[in-house]
Amino acid sequence: YRSAELACQKCHAIAGVGGQVGPGLESIGASAQDDYLVESLLLPNKAVKEGYHAMVVATADGQVVTGIRVREDDQQLALRD
């Protein structure tokens, strides 16, 4: 989880420590089977939990932003990054 190569902590938190973009991992060991955990480490984008699909957005001023949609209306799009 804390490995720089895996970068899990960048998006996921355990007990409030880590990123807030992906779902928390507090109970994943108790609720998921071993093969699912291994596959998730090797292929983290294969199964993305509902509500955590990242969007890539190009802004009017030429910036490219990636994040999880929090809310959207006709005027604004709010992303969690």
PDB file of N, CA and C in Angstrom:
ATOM      1  N   TYR A   1       0.827  -1.199   0.000  1.00  0.00           N
ATOM      2  CA  TYR A   1       0.000   0.000   0.000  1.00  0.00           C
ATOM      3  C   TYR A   1       0.867   1.258   0.000  1.00  0.00           C
ATOM      4  N   ARG A   2       1.932   1.264   0.771  1.00  0.00           N
ATOM      5  CA  ARG A   2       2.790   2.446   0.869  1.00  0.00           C
ATOM      6  C   ARG A   2       3.918   2.459  -0.157  1.00  0.00           C
ATOM      7  N   SER A   3       4.006   1.443  -0.979  1.00  0.00           N
ATOM      8  CA  SER A   3       5.065   1.354  -1.993  1.00  0.00           C
ATOM      9  C   SER A   3       4.938   2.487  -3.009  1.00  0.00           C
ATOM     10  N   ALA A   4       6.045   3.166  -3.268  1.00  0.00           N
ATOM     11  CA  ALA A   4       6.041   4.256  -4.255  1.00  0.00           C
ATOM     12  C   ALA A   4       5.712   3.732  -5.649  1.00  0.00           C
ATOM     13  N   GLU A   5       6.157   2.515  -5.966  1.00  0.00           N
ATOM     14  CA  GLU A   5       5.889   1.944  -7.285  1.00  0.00           C
ATOM     15  C   GLU A   5       4.397   1.675  -7.507  1.00  0.00           C
ATOM     16  N   LEU A   6       3.720   1.200  -6.478  1.00  0.00           N
ATOM     17  CA  LEU A   6       2.290   0.902  -6.611  1.00  0.00           C
ATOM     18  C   LEU A   6       1.437   2.157  -6.529  1.00  0.00           C
ATOM     19  N   ALA A   7       1.847   3.119  -5.724  1.00  0.00           N
ATOM     20  CA  ALA A   7       1.165   4.412  -5.580  1.00  0.00           C
ATOM     21  C   ALA A   7      -0.281   4.289  -5.103  1.00  0.00           C
ATOM     22  N   CYS A   8      -0.605   3.238  -4.369  1.00  0.00           N
ATOM     23  CA  CYS A   8      -1.975   3.060  -3.855  1.00  0.00           C
ATOM     24  C   CYS A   8      -2.403   4.229  -2.979  1.00  0.00           C
ATOM     25  N   GLN A   9      -1.468   4.691  -2.138  1.00  0.00           N
ATOM     26  CA  GLN A   9      -1.769   5.728  -1.155  1.00  0.00           C
ATOM     27  C   GLN A   9      -2.084   7.072  -1.808  1.00  0.00           C
ATOM     28  N   LYS A  10      -1.716   7.232  -3.063  1.00  0.00           N
ATOM     29  CA  LYS A  10      -2.018   8.478  -3.765  1.00  0.00           C
ATOM     30  C   LYS A  10      -3.533   8.677  -3.902  1.00  0.00           C
ATOM     31  N   CYS A  11      -4.266   7.612  -4.106  1.00  0.00           N
ATOM     32  CA  CYS A  11      -5.721   7.704  -4.308  1.00  0.00           C
ATOM     33  C   CYS A  11      -6.544   7.141  -3.154  1.00  0.00           C
ATOM     34  N   HIS A  12      -6.022   6.117  -2.465  1.00  0.00           N
ATOM     35  CA  HIS A  12      -6.789   5.411  -1.436  1.00  0.00           C
ATOM     36  C   HIS A  12      -6.278   5.735  -0.037  1.00  0.00           C
ATOM     37  N   ALA A  13      -7.191   5.766   0.916  1.00  0.00           N
ATOM     38  CA  ALA A  13      -6.837   6.012   2.314  1.00  0.00           C
ATOM     39  C   ALA A  13      -7.130   4.782   3.161  1.00  0.00           C
ATOM     40  N   ILE A  14      -6.366   4.654   4.220  1.00  0.00           N
ATOM     41  CA  ILE A  14      -6.645   3.682   5.272  1.00  0.00           C
ATOM     42  C   ILE A  14      -6.660   4.476   6.570  1.00  0.00           C
ATOM     43  N   ALA A  15      -7.776   4.413   7.278  1.00  0.00           N
ATOM     44  CA  ALA A  15      -7.951   5.146   8.541  1.00  0.00           C
ATOM     45  C   ALA A  15      -7.661   6.632   8.366  1.00  0.00           C
ATOM     46  N   GLY A  16      -8.095   7.197   7.239  1.00  0.00           N
ATOM     47  CA  GLY A  16      -7.960   8.627   7.005  1.00  0.00           C
ATOM     48  C   GLY A  16      -6.609   9.080   6.489  1.00  0.00           C
ATOM     49  N   VAL A  17      -5.655   8.167   6.326  1.00  0.00           N
ATOM     50  CA  VAL A  17      -4.324   8.517   5.833  1.00  0.00           C
ATOM     51  C   VAL A  17      -4.216   8.076   4.378  1.00  0.00           C
ATOM     52  N   GLY A  18      -3.956   9.034   3.492  1.00  0.00           N
ATOM     53  CA  GLY A  18      -3.838   8.748   2.069  1.00  0.00           C
ATOM     54  C   GLY A  18      -4.784   9.614   1.273  1.00  0.00           C
ATOM     55  N   GLY A  19      -4.909   9.298   0.007  1.00  0.00           N
ATOM     56  CA  GLY A  19      -5.739  10.086  -0.896  1.00  0.00           C
ATOM     57  C   GLY A  19      -7.220   9.874  -0.684  1.00  0.00           C
ATOM     58  N   GLN A  20      -7.995  10.787  -1.222  1.00  0.00           N
ATOM     59  CA  GLN A  20      -9.450  10.730  -1.090  1.00  0.00           C
ATOM     60  C   GLN A  20     -10.142  10.560  -2.443  1.00  0.00           C
ATOM     61  N   VAL A  21      -9.373  10.226  -3.469  1.00  0.00           N
ATOM     62  CA  VAL A  21      -9.956  10.076  -4.801  1.00  0.00           C
ATOM     63  C   VAL A  21     -10.597   8.702  -4.964  1.00  0.00           C
ATOM     64  N   GLY A  22      -9.940   7.671  -4.477  1.00  0.00           N
ATOM     65  CA  GLY A  22     -10.480   6.310  -4.562  1.00  0.00           C
ATOM     66  C   GLY A  22     -11.162   5.929  -3.258  1.00  0.00           C
ATOM     67  N   PRO A  23     -11.866   4.806  -3.258  1.00  0.00           N
ATOM     68  CA  PRO A  23     -12.542   4.361  -2.040  1.00  0.00           C
ATOM     69  C   PRO A  23     -11.541   3.992  -0.951  1.00  0.00           C
ATOM     70  N   GLY A  24     -11.941   4.156   0.300  1.00  0.00           N
ATOM     71  CA  GLY A  24     -11.102   3.776   1.426  1.00  0.00           C
ATOM     72  C   GLY A  24     -10.874   2.273   1.454  1.00  0.00           C
ATOM     73  N   LEU A  25      -9.729   1.871   1.987  1.00  0.00           N
ATOM     74  CA  LEU A  25      -9.368   0.453   1.989  1.00  0.00           C
ATOM     75  C   LEU A  25      -9.381  -0.162   3.381  1.00  0.00           C
ATOM     76  N   GLU A  26     -10.063   0.468   4.329  1.00  0.00           N
ATOM     77  CA  GLU A  26     -10.073  -0.007   5.710  1.00  0.00           C
ATOM     78  C   GLU A  26     -10.529  -1.456   5.834  1.00  0.00           C
ATOM     79  N   SER A  27     -11.558  -1.829   5.114  1.00  0.00           N
ATOM     80  CA  SER A  27     -12.143  -3.160   5.305  1.00  0.00           C
ATOM     81  C   SER A  27     -11.939  -4.095   4.117  1.00  0.00           C
ATOM     82  N   ILE A  28     -11.113  -3.708   3.158  1.00  0.00           N
ATOM     83  CA  ILE A  28     -10.983  -4.508   1.942  1.00  0.00           C
ATOM     84  C   ILE A  28     -10.446  -5.916   2.230  1.00  0.00           C
ATOM     85  N   GLY A  29      -9.534  -6.061   3.158  1.00  0.00           N
ATOM     86  CA  GLY A  29      -8.966  -7.371   3.475  1.00  0.00           C
ATOM     87  C   GLY A  29      -9.987  -8.330   4.064  1.00  0.00           C
ATOM     88  N   ALA A  30     -10.947  -7.813   4.789  1.00  0.00           N
ATOM     89  CA  ALA A  30     -11.968  -8.656   5.408  1.00  0.00           C
ATOM     90  C   ALA A  30     -13.110  -8.975   4.450  1.00  0.00           C
ATOM     91  N   SER A  31     -13.295  -8.138   3.418  1.00  0.00           N
ATOM     92  CA  SER A  31     -14.462  -8.315   2.563  1.00  0.00           C
ATOM     93  C   SER A  31     -14.149  -8.873   1.175  1.00  0.00           C
ATOM     94  N   ALA A  32     -12.891  -8.871   0.766  1.00  0.00           N
ATOM     95  CA  ALA A  32     -12.549  -9.316  -0.585  1.00  0.00           C
ATOM     96  C   ALA A  32     -11.732 -10.609  -0.538  1.00  0.00           C
ATOM     97  N   GLN A  33     -11.903 -11.425  -1.570  1.00  0.00           N
ATOM     98  CA  GLN A  33     -11.145 -12.665  -1.658  1.00  0.00           C
ATOM     99  C   GLN A  33      -9.717 -12.375  -2.109  1.00  0.00           C
ATOM    100  N   ASP A  34      -8.804 -13.289  -1.775  1.00  0.00           N
ATOM    101  CA  ASP A  34      -7.386 -13.109  -2.079  1.00  0.00           C
ATOM    102  C   ASP A  34      -7.119 -12.882  -3.563  1.00  0.00           C
ATOM    103  N   ASP A  35      -7.781 -13.645  -4.442  1.00  0.00           N
ATOM    104  CA  ASP A  35      -7.528 -13.499  -5.880  1.00  0.00           C
ATOM    105  C   ASP A  35      -7.974 -12.120  -6.389  1.00  0.00           C
ATOM    106  N   TYR A  36      -9.036 -11.574  -5.832  1.00  0.00           N
ATOM    107  CA  TYR A  36      -9.484 -10.237  -6.203  1.00  0.00           C
ATOM    108  C   TYR A  36      -8.462  -9.186  -5.770  1.00  0.00           C
ATOM    109  N   LEU A  37      -7.916  -9.331  -4.565  1.00  0.00           N
ATOM    110  CA  LEU A  37      -6.918  -8.383  -4.064  1.00  0.00           C
ATOM    111  C   LEU A  37      -5.657  -8.400  -4.924  1.00  0.00           C
ATOM    112  N   VAL A  38      -5.181  -9.588  -5.275  1.00  0.00           N
ATOM    113  CA  VAL A  38      -3.982  -9.703  -6.114  1.00  0.00           C
ATOM    114  C   VAL A  38      -4.242  -9.092  -7.483  1.00  0.00           C
ATOM    115  N   GLU A  39      -5.378  -9.421  -8.087  1.00  0.00           N
ATOM    116  CA  GLU A  39      -5.714  -8.860  -9.398  1.00  0.00           C
ATOM    117  C   GLU A  39      -5.843  -7.338  -9.329  1.00  0.00           C
ATOM    118  N   SER A  40      -6.397  -6.816  -8.254  1.00  0.00           N
ATOM    119  CA  SER A  40      -6.547  -5.372  -8.103  1.00  0.00           C
ATOM    120  C   SER A  40      -5.203  -4.664  -7.984  1.00  0.00           C
ATOM    121  N   LEU A  41      -4.237  -5.337  -7.376  1.00  0.00           N
ATOM    122  CA  LEU A  41      -2.889  -4.767  -7.290  1.00  0.00           C
ATOM    123  C   LEU A  41      -2.204  -4.761  -8.653  1.00  0.00           C
ATOM    124  N   LEU A  42      -2.388  -5.838  -9.405  1.00  0.00           N
ATOM    125  CA  LEU A  42      -1.723  -5.972 -10.703  1.00  0.00           C
ATOM    126  C   LEU A  42      -2.430  -5.196 -11.807  1.00  0.00           C
ATOM    127  N   LEU A  43      -3.757  -5.139 -11.743  1.00  0.00           N
ATOM    128  CA  LEU A  43      -4.573  -4.467 -12.769  1.00  0.00           C
ATOM    129  C   LEU A  43      -5.582  -3.539 -12.083  1.00  0.00           C
ATOM    130  N   PRO A  44      -5.129  -2.442 -11.501  1.00  0.00           N
ATOM    131  CA  PRO A  44      -6.023  -1.613 -10.685  1.00  0.00           C
ATOM    132  C   PRO A  44      -7.193  -0.993 -11.435  1.00  0.00           C
ATOM    133  N   ASN A  45      -7.114  -0.852 -12.731  1.00  0.00           N
ATOM    134  CA  ASN A  45      -8.213  -0.248 -13.490  1.00  0.00           C
ATOM    135  C   ASN A  45      -9.201  -1.264 -14.048  1.00  0.00           C
ATOM    136  N   LYS A  46      -8.993  -2.543 -13.780  1.00  0.00           N
ATOM    137  CA  LYS A  46      -9.884  -3.571 -14.329  1.00  0.00           C
ATOM    138  C   LYS A  46     -11.283  -3.490 -13.724  1.00  0.00           C
ATOM    139  N   ALA A  47     -11.362  -3.308 -12.420  1.00  0.00           N
ATOM    140  CA  ALA A  47     -12.661  -3.219 -11.745  1.00  0.00           C
ATOM    141  C   ALA A  47     -12.661  -1.951 -10.898  1.00  0.00           C
ATOM    142  N   VAL A  48     -13.366  -0.926 -11.362  1.00  0.00           N
ATOM    143  CA  VAL A  48     -13.431   0.344 -10.659  1.00  0.00           C
ATOM    144  C   VAL A  48     -14.802   0.456  -9.989  1.00  0.00           C
ATOM    145  N   LYS A  49     -14.794   0.711  -8.700  1.00  0.00           N
ATOM    146  CA  LYS A  49     -16.040   0.815  -7.931  1.00  0.00           C
ATOM    147  C   LYS A  49     -16.921   1.929  -8.486  1.00  0.00           C
ATOM    148  N   GLU A  50     -18.228   1.685  -8.497  1.00  0.00           N
ATOM    149  CA  GLU A  50     -19.212   2.669  -8.954  1.00  0.00           C
ATOM    150  C   GLU A  50     -18.988   4.008  -8.267  1.00  0.00           C
ATOM    151  N   GLY A  51     -18.987   5.073  -9.054  1.00  0.00           N
ATOM    152  CA  GLY A  51     -18.803   6.402  -8.514  1.00  0.00           C
ATOM    153  C   GLY A  51     -17.357   6.847  -8.423  1.00  0.00           C
ATOM    154  N   TYR A  52     -16.427   5.992  -8.879  1.00  0.00           N
ATOM    155  CA  TYR A  52     -15.009   6.322  -8.796  1.00  0.00           C
ATOM    156  C   TYR A  52     -14.325   6.283 -10.163  1.00  0.00           C
ATOM    157  N   HIS A  53     -15.072   6.425 -11.221  1.00  0.00           N
ATOM    158  CA  HIS A  53     -14.491   6.443 -12.573  1.00  0.00           C
ATOM    159  C   HIS A  53     -13.926   7.834 -12.846  1.00  0.00           C
ATOM    160  N   ALA A  54     -12.658   7.888 -13.195  1.00  0.00           N
ATOM    161  CA  ALA A  54     -11.996   9.168 -13.441  1.00  0.00           C
ATOM    162  C   ALA A  54     -12.403   9.738 -14.793  1.00  0.00           C
ATOM    163  N   MET A  55     -12.424  11.050 -14.852  1.00  0.00           N
ATOM    164  CA  MET A  55     -12.692  11.781 -16.096  1.00  0.00           C
ATOM    165  C   MET A  55     -11.455  12.600 -16.435  1.00  0.00           C
ATOM    166  N   VAL A  56     -11.192  12.745 -17.727  1.00  0.00           N
ATOM    167  CA  VAL A  56     -10.147  13.650 -18.196  1.00  0.00           C
ATOM    168  C   VAL A  56     -10.860  14.762 -18.939  1.00  0.00           C
ATOM    169  N   VAL A  57     -10.610  16.011 -18.509  1.00  0.00           N
ATOM    170  CA  VAL A  57     -11.331  17.156 -19.047  1.00  0.00           C
ATOM    171  C   VAL A  57     -10.331  18.179 -19.575  1.00  0.00           C
ATOM    172  N   ALA A  58     -10.576  18.681 -20.776  1.00  0.00           N
ATOM    173  CA  ALA A  58      -9.793  19.793 -21.319  1.00  0.00           C
ATOM    174  C   ALA A  58     -10.573  21.073 -21.076  1.00  0.00           C
ATOM    175  N   THR A  59      -9.930  22.050 -20.432  1.00  0.00           N
ATOM    176  CA  THR A  59     -10.595  23.305 -20.111  1.00  0.00           C
ATOM    177  C   THR A  59     -10.480  24.286 -21.281  1.00  0.00           C
ATOM    178  N   ALA A  60     -11.262  25.333 -21.222  1.00  0.00           N
ATOM    179  CA  ALA A  60     -11.257  26.349 -22.278  1.00  0.00           C
ATOM    180  C   ALA A  60      -9.899  27.029 -22.415  1.00  0.00           C
ATOM    181  N   ASP A  61      -9.129  27.088 -21.324  1.00  0.00           N
ATOM    182  CA  ASP A  61      -7.812  27.732 -21.393  1.00  0.00           C
ATOM    183  C   ASP A  61      -6.677  26.751 -21.704  1.00  0.00           C
ATOM    184  N   GLY A  62      -7.027  25.520 -22.099  1.00  0.00           N
ATOM    185  CA  GLY A  62      -6.030  24.564 -22.557  1.00  0.00           C
ATOM    186  C   GLY A  62      -5.460  23.630 -21.504  1.00  0.00           C
ATOM    187  N   GLN A  63      -5.915  23.699 -20.279  1.00  0.00           N
ATOM    188  CA  GLN A  63      -5.452  22.784 -19.240  1.00  0.00           C
ATOM    189  C   GLN A  63      -6.152  21.440 -19.393  1.00  0.00           C
ATOM    190  N   VAL A  64      -5.476  20.383 -18.983  1.00  0.00           N
ATOM    191  CA  VAL A  64      -6.070  19.054 -18.932  1.00  0.00           C
ATOM    192  C   VAL A  64      -6.107  18.633 -17.473  1.00  0.00           C
ATOM    193  N   VAL A  65      -7.308  18.294 -16.984  1.00  0.00           N
ATOM    194  CA  VAL A  65      -7.528  17.971 -15.579  1.00  0.00           C
ATOM    195  C   VAL A  65      -8.144  16.579 -15.491  1.00  0.00           C
ATOM    196  N   THR A  66      -7.673  15.786 -14.525  1.00  0.00           N
ATOM    197  CA  THR A  66      -8.224  14.447 -14.288  1.00  0.00           C
ATOM    198  C   THR A  66      -8.803  14.411 -12.889  1.00  0.00           C
ATOM    199  N   GLY A  67      -9.982  13.810 -12.739  1.00  0.00           N
ATOM    200  CA  GLY A  67     -10.587  13.692 -11.424  1.00  0.00           C
ATOM    201  C   GLY A  67     -11.878  12.905 -11.459  1.00  0.00           C
ATOM    202  N   ILE A  68     -12.474  12.777 -10.298  1.00  0.00           N
ATOM    203  CA  ILE A  68     -13.746  12.075 -10.127  1.00  0.00           C
ATOM    204  C   ILE A  68     -14.856  13.116 -10.061  1.00  0.00           C
ATOM    205  N   ARG A  69     -15.897  12.939 -10.877  1.00  0.00           N
ATOM    206  CA  ARG A  69     -17.005  13.902 -10.892  1.00  0.00           C
ATOM    207  C   ARG A  69     -17.707  13.932  -9.540  1.00  0.00           C
ATOM    208  N   VAL A  70     -17.794  15.117  -8.968  1.00  0.00           N
ATOM    209  CA  VAL A  70     -18.499  15.330  -7.705  1.00  0.00           C
ATOM    210  C   VAL A  70     -19.896  15.858  -7.998  1.00  0.00           C
ATOM    211  N   ARG A  71     -19.975  16.866  -8.870  1.00  0.00           N
ATOM    212  CA  ARG A  71     -21.273  17.410  -9.289  1.00  0.00           C
ATOM    213  C   ARG A  71     -21.090  18.109 -10.626  1.00  0.00           C
ATOM    214  N   GLU A  72     -22.207  18.271 -11.318  1.00  0.00           N
ATOM    215  CA  GLU A  72     -22.171  18.906 -12.631  1.00  0.00           C
ATOM    216  C   GLU A  72     -23.525  19.540 -12.910  1.00  0.00           C
ATOM    217  N   ASP A  73     -23.482  20.731 -13.511  1.00  0.00           N
ATOM    218  CA  ASP A  73     -24.698  21.363 -14.007  1.00  0.00           C
ATOM    219  C   ASP A  73     -24.368  22.001 -15.350  1.00  0.00           C
ATOM    220  N   ASP A  74     -25.254  22.827 -15.867  1.00  0.00           N
ATOM    221  CA  ASP A  74     -25.040  23.436 -17.175  1.00  0.00           C
ATOM    222  C   ASP A  74     -23.862  24.407 -17.206  1.00  0.00           C
ATOM    223  N   GLN A  75     -23.463  24.915 -16.047  1.00  0.00           N
ATOM    224  CA  GLN A  75     -22.412  25.924 -15.972  1.00  0.00           C
ATOM    225  C   GLN A  75     -21.084  25.419 -15.409  1.00  0.00           C
ATOM    226  N   GLN A  76     -21.116  24.405 -14.553  1.00  0.00           N
ATOM    227  CA  GLN A  76     -19.918  23.986 -13.844  1.00  0.00           C
ATOM    228  C   GLN A  76     -19.788  22.471 -13.761  1.00  0.00           C
ATOM    229  N   LEU A  77     -18.545  22.035 -13.692  1.00  0.00           N
ATOM    230  CA  LEU A  77     -18.217  20.639 -13.425  1.00  0.00           C
ATOM    231  C   LEU A  77     -17.222  20.651 -12.277  1.00  0.00           C
ATOM    232  N   ALA A  78     -17.549  19.973 -11.178  1.00  0.00           N
ATOM    233  CA  ALA A  78     -16.659  19.892 -10.031  1.00  0.00           C
ATOM    234  C   ALA A  78     -16.049  18.501  -9.989  1.00  0.00           C
ATOM    235  N   LEU A  79     -14.701  18.457  -9.940  1.00  0.00           N
ATOM    236  CA  LEU A  79     -13.966  17.190  -9.871  1.00  0.00           C
ATOM    237  C   LEU A  79     -13.190  17.121  -8.573  1.00  0.00           C
ATOM    238  N   ARG A  80     -13.090  15.909  -8.035  1.00  0.00           N
ATOM    239  CA  ARG A  80     -12.217  15.647  -6.891  1.00  0.00           C
ATOM    240  C   ARG A  80     -10.930  15.080  -7.461  1.00  0.00           C
ATOM    241  N   ASP A  81      -9.793  15.725  -7.130  1.00  0.00           N
ATOM    242  CA  ASP A  81      -8.531  15.260  -7.713  1.00  0.00           C
ATOM    243  C   ASP A  81      -7.462  14.943  -6.690  1.00  0.00           C
TER     244      ASP A  81
END
